[in-house]
PDB file of C-alpha atoms in Angstrom:
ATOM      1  CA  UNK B   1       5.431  -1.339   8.658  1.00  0.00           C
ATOM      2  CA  UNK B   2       2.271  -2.979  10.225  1.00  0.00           C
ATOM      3  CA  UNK B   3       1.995  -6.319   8.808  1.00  0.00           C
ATOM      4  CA  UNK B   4      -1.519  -5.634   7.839  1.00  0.00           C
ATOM      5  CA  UNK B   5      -2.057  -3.391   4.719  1.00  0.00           C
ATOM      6  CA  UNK B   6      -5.501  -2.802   6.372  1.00  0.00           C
ATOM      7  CA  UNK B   7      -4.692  -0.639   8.981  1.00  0.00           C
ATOM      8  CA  UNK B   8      -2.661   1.628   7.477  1.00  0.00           C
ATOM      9  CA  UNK B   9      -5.003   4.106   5.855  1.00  0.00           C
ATOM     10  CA  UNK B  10      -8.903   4.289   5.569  1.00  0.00           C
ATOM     11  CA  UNK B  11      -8.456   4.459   2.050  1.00  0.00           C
ATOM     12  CA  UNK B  12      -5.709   2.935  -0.396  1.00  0.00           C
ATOM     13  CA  UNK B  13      -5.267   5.140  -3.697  1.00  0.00           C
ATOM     14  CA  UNK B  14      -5.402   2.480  -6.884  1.00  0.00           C
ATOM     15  CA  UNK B  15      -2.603   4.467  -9.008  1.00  0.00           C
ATOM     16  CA  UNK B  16      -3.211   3.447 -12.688  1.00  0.00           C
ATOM     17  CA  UNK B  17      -0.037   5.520 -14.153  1.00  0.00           C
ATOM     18  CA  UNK B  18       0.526   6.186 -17.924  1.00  0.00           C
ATOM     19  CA  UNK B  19       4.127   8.239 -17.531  1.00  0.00           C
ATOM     20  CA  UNK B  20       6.313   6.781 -14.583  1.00  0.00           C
ATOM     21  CA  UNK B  21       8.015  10.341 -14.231  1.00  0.00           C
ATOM     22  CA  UNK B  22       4.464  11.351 -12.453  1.00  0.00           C
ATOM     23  CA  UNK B  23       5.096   8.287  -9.293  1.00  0.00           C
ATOM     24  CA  UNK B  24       7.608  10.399  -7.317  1.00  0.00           C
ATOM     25  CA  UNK B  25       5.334  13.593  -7.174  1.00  0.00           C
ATOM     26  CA  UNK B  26       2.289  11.630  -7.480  1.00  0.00           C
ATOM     27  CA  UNK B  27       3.593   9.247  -3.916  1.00  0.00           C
ATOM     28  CA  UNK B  28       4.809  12.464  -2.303  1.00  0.00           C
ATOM     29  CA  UNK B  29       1.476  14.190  -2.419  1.00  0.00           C
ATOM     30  CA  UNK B  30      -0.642  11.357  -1.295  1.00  0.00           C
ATOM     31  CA  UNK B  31       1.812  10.728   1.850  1.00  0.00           C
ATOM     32  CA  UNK B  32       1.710  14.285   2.689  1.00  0.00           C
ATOM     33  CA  UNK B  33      -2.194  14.042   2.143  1.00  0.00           C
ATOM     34  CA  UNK B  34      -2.440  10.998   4.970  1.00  0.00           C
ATOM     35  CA  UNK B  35      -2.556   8.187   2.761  1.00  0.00           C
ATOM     36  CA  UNK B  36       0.592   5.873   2.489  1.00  0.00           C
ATOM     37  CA  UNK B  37      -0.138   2.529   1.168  1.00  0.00           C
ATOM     38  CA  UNK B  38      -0.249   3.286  -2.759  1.00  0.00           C
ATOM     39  CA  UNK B  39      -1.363   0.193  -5.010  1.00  0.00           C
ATOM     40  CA  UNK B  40       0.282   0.960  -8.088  1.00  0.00           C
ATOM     41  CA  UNK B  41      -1.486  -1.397 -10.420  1.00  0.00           C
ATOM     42  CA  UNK B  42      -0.087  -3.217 -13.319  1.00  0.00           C
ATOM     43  CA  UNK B  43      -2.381  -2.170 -16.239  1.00  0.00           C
ATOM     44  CA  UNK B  44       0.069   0.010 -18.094  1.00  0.00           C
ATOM     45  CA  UNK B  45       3.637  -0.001 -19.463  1.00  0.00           C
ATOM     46  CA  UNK B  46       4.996   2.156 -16.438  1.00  0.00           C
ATOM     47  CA  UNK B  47       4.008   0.171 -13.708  1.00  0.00           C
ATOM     48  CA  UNK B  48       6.715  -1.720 -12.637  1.00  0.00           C
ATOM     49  CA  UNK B  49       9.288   1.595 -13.458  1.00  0.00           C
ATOM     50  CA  UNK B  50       6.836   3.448 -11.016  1.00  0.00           C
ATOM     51  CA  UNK B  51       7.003   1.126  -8.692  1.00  0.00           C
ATOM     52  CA  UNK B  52      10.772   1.205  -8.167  1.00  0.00           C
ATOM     53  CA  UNK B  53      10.573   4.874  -8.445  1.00  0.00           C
ATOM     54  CA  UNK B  54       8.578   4.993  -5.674  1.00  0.00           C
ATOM     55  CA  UNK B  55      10.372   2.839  -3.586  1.00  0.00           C
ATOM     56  CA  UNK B  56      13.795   4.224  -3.901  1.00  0.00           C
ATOM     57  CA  UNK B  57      12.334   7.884  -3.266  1.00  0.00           C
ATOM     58  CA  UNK B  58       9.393   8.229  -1.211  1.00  0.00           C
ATOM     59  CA  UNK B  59      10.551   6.339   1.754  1.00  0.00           C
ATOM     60  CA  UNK B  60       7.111   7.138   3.659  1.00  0.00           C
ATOM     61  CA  UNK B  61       5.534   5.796   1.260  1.00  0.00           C
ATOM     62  CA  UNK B  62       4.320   1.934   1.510  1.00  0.00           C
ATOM     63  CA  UNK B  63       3.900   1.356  -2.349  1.00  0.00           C
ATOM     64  CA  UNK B  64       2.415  -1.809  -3.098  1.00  0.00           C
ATOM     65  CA  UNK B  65       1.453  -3.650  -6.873  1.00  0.00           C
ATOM     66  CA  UNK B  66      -2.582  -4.368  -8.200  1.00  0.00           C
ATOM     67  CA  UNK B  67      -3.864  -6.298 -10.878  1.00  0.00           C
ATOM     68  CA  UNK B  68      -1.130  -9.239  -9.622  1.00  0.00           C
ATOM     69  CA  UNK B  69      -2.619 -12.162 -11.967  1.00  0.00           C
ATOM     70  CA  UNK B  70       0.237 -14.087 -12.430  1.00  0.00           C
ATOM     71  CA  UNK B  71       3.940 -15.575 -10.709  1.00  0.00           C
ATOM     72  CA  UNK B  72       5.987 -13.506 -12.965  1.00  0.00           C
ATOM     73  CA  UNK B  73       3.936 -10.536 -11.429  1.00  0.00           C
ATOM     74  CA  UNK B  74       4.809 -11.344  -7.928  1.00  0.00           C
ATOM     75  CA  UNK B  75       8.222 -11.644  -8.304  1.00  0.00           C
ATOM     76  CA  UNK B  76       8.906  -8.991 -11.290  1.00  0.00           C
ATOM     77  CA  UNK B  77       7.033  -6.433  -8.452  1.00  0.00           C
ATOM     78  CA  UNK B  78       8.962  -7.387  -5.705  1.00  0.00           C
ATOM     79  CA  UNK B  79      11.920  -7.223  -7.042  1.00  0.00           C
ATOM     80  CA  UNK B  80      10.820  -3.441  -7.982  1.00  0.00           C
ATOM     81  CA  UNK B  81      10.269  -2.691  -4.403  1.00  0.00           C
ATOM     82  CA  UNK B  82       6.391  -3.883  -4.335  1.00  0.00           C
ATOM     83  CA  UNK B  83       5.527  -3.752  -0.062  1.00  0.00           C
ATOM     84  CA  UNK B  84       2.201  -5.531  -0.638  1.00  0.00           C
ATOM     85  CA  UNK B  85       0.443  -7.565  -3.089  1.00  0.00           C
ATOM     86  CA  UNK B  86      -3.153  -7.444  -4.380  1.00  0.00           C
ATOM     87  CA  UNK B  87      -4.737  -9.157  -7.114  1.00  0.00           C
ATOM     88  CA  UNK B  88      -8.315  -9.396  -8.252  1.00  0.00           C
ATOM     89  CA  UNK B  89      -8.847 -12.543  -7.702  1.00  0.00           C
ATOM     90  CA  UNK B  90      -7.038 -16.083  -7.169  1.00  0.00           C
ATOM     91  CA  UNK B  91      -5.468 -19.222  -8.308  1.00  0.00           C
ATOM     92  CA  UNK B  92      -3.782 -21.380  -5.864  1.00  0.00           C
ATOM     93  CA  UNK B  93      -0.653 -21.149  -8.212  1.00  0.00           C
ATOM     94  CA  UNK B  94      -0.961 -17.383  -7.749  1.00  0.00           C
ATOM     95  CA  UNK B  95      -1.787 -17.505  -3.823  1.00  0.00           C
ATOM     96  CA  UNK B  96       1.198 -19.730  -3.621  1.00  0.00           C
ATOM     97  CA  UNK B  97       2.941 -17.402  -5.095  1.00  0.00           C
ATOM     98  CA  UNK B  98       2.286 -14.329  -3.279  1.00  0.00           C
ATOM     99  CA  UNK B  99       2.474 -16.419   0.162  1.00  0.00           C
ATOM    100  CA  UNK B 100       6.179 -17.369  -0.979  1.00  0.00           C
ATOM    101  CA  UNK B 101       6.908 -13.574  -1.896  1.00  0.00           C
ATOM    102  CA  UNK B 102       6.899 -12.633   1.883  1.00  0.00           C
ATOM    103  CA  UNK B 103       4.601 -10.055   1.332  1.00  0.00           C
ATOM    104  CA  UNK B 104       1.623  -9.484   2.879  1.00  0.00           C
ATOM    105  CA  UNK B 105      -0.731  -9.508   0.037  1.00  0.00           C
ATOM    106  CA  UNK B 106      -4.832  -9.467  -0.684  1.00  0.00           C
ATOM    107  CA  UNK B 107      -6.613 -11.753  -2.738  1.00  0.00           C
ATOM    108  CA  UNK B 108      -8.903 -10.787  -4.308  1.00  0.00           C
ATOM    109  CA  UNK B 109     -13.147 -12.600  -3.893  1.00  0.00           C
ATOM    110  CA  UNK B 110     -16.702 -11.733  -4.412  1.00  0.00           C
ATOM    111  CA  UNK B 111     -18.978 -14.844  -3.224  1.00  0.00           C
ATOM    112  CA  UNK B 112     -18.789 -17.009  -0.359  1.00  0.00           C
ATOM    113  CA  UNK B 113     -17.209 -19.694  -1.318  1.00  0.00           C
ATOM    114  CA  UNK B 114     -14.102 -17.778  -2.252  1.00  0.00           C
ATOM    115  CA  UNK B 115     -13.575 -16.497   0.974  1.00  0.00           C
ATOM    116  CA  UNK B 116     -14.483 -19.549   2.777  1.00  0.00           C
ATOM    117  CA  UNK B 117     -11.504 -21.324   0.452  1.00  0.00           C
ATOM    118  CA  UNK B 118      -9.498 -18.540   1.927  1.00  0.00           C
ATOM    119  CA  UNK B 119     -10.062 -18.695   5.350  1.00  0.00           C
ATOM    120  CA  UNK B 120      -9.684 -22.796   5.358  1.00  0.00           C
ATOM    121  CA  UNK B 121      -6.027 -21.936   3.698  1.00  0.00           C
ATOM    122  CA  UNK B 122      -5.159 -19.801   6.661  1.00  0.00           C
ATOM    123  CA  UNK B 123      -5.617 -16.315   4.758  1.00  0.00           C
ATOM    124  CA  UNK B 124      -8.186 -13.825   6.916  1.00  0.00           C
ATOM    125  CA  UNK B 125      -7.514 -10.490   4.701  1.00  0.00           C
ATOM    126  CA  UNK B 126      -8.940 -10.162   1.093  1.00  0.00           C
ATOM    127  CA  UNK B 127      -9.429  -7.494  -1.166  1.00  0.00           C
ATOM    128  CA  UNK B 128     -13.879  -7.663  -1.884  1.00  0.00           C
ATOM    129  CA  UNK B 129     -13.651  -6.694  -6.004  1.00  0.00           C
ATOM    130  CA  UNK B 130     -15.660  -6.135  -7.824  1.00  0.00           C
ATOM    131  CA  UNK B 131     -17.356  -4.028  -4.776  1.00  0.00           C
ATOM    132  CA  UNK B 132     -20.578  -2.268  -6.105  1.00  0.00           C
ATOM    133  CA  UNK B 133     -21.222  -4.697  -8.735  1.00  0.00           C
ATOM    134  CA  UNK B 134     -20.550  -7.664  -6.311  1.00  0.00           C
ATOM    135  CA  UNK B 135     -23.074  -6.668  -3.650  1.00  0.00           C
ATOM    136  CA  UNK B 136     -21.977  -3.844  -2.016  1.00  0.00           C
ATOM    137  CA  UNK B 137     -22.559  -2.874   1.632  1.00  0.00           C
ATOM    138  CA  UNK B 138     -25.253  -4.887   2.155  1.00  0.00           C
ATOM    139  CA  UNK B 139     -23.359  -7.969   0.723  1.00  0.00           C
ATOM    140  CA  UNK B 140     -20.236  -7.340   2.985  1.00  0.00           C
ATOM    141  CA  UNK B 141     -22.783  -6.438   6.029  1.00  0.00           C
ATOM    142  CA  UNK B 142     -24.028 -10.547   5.488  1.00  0.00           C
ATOM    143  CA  UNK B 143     -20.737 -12.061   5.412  1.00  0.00           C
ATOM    144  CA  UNK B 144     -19.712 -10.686   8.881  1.00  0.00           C
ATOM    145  CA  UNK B 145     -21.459 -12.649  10.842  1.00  0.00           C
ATOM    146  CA  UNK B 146     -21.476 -15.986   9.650  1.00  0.00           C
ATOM    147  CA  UNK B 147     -17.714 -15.612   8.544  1.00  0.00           C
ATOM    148  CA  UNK B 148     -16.346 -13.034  11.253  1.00  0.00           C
ATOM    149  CA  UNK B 149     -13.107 -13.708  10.521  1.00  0.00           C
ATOM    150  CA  UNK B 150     -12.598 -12.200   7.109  1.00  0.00           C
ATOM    151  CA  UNK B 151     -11.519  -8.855   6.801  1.00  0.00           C
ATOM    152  CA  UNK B 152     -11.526  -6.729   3.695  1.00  0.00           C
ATOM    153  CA  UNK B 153     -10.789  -4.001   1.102  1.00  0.00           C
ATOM    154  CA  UNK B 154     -13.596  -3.042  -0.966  1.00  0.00           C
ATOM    155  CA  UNK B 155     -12.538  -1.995  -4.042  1.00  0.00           C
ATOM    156  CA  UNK B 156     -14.270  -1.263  -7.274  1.00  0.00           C
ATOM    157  CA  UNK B 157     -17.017   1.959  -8.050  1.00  0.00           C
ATOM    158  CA  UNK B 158     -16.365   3.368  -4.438  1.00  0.00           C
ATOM    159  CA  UNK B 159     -16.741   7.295  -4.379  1.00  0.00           C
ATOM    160  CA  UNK B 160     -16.337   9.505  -1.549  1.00  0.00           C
ATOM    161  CA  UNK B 161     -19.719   9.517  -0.825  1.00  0.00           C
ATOM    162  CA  UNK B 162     -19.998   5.876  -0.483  1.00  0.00           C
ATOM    163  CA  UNK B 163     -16.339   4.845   1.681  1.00  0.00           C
ATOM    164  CA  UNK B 164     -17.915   5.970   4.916  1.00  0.00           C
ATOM    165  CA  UNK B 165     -20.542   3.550   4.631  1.00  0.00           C
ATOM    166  CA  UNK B 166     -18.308   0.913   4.098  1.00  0.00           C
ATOM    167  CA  UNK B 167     -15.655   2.128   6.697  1.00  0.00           C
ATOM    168  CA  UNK B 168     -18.617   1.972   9.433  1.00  0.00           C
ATOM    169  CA  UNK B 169     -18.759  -1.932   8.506  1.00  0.00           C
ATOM    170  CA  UNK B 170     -17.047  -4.432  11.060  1.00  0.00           C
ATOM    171  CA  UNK B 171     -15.011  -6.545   8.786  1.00  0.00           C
ATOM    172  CA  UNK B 172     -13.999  -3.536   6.308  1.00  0.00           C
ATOM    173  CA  UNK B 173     -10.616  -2.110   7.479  1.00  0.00           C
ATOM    174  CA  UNK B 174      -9.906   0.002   4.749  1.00  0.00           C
ATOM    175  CA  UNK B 175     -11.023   0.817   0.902  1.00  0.00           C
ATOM    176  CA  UNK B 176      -9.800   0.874  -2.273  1.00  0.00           C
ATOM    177  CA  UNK B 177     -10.627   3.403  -4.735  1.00  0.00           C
ATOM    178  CA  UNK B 178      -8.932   6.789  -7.524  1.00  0.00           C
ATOM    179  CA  UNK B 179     -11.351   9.110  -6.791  1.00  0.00           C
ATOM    180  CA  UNK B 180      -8.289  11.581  -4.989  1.00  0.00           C
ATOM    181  CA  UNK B 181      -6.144  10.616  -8.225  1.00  0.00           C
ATOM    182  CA  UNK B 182      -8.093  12.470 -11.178  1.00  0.00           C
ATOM    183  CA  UNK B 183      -7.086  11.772 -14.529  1.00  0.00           C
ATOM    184  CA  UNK B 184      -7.024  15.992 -15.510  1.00  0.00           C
ATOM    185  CA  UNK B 185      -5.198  16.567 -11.793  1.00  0.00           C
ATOM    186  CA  UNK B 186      -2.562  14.177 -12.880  1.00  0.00           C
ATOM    187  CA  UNK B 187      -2.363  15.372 -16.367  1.00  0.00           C
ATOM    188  CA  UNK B 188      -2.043  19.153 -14.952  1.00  0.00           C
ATOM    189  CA  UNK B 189       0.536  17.811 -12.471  1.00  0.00           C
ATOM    190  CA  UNK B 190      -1.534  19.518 -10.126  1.00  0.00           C
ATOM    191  CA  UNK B 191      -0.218  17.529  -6.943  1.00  0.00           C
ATOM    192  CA  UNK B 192      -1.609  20.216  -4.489  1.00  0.00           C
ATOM    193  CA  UNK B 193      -5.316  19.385  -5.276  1.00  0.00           C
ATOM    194  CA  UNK B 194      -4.162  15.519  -5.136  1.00  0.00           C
ATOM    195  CA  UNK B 195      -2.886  15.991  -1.620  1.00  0.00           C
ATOM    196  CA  UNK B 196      -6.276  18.085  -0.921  1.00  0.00           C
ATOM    197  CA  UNK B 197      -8.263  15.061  -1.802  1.00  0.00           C
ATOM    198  CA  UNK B 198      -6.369  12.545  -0.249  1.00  0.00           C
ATOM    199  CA  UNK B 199      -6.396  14.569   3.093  1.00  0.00           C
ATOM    200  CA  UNK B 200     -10.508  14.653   2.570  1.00  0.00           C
ATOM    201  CA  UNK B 201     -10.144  10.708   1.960  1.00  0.00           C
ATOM    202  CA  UNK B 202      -7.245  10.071   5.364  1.00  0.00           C
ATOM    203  CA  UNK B 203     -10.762  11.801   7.242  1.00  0.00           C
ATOM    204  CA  UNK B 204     -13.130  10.127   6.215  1.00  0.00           C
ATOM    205  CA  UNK B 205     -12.899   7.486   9.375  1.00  0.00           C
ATOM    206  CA  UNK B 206     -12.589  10.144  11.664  1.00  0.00           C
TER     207      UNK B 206
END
């Protein structure tokens, strides 16, 4: 695995899963659609059991753990298999944490200062979150050159129709969104229309 989570794909699926039985098929179609860093996040009950499932069985799959607020979240993750780490913002306790882990990992900013506290502690990649209500584009455009340095992952209201405009930016390597994941594809178990859209989203750089 690259030891940057932002070069693997132009776009990271955020997986919020309800019914851990869906991971496997739900992995398996996004790898086959070109996108293989999965951030499964922890907002629901399955999370963790996902995780694992997707570790032990879609070995092309780089599955990785969101909404990491907490140490018990870092280590209850990795110990499910959890390649990568992103949370949606940070702590020191909780970037201690997830520098311990071994993982690379993304915290997570949305002003200046934040990533400037970042950069002086050594960390260059960050996950931008809340994107569109944080500033967008035009807020990530202004950071890049004063603060060259930082990379990051916009996540948060980014459609299709918006990730190119953030993939043409310098310090964006990838973004974070569930627009190839919809809720009635996933409740269908329609996995072929999953892997459709996440072969539209693997393009979207080219």
């Amino acid at each position: 695995m690259t030891s940057s989570v932002l070069d693997l794909a132009p776009v990271v699926p955020v997986v919020v899963l309800e019914d851990a039985a869906d991971a496997v098929p739900l992995a398996r179609a996004l790898v086959a659609g070109g996108l293989p860093a999965i951030e499964v996040t922890l907002r629901t009950a399955a999370a963790l059991d996902a995780i694992k499932a997707i570790a032990a069985e879609v070995p092309d799959a780089v599955v990785g753990a969101g909404t990491v607020i907490s140490v018990s979240n870092v280590s209850e993750t990795v110990a499910a298999g959890a390649r990568f780490l992103v949370s949606p913002g940070w702590t020191d306790t909780l970037l201690d944490a997830m520098k311990a882990s071994g993982m690379p990992f993304l915290p997570g900013v949305s002003t200046t200062s934040e990533v400037v506290a970042l950069l002086e502690r050594g960390i260059t990649e960050m996950k931008f979150f809340p994107a569109e209500a944080a500033g967008g584009t035009a807020y990530l455009k202004a950071l890049s050159s004063p603060l060259p340095q930082a990379r990051f992952c916009p996540t948060g209201g980014i459609s299709p129709t918006l990730a190119p405009s953030y993939l043409k930016l310098p310090n964006v390597g990838c973004v974070g969104g569930s627009w190839m994941i919809p809720a009635d594809a996933v409740a269908a178990k329609d996995w072929a229309r999953v892997e459709r859209l996440a072969s539209e989203a693997a393009a979207l750089r080219d």
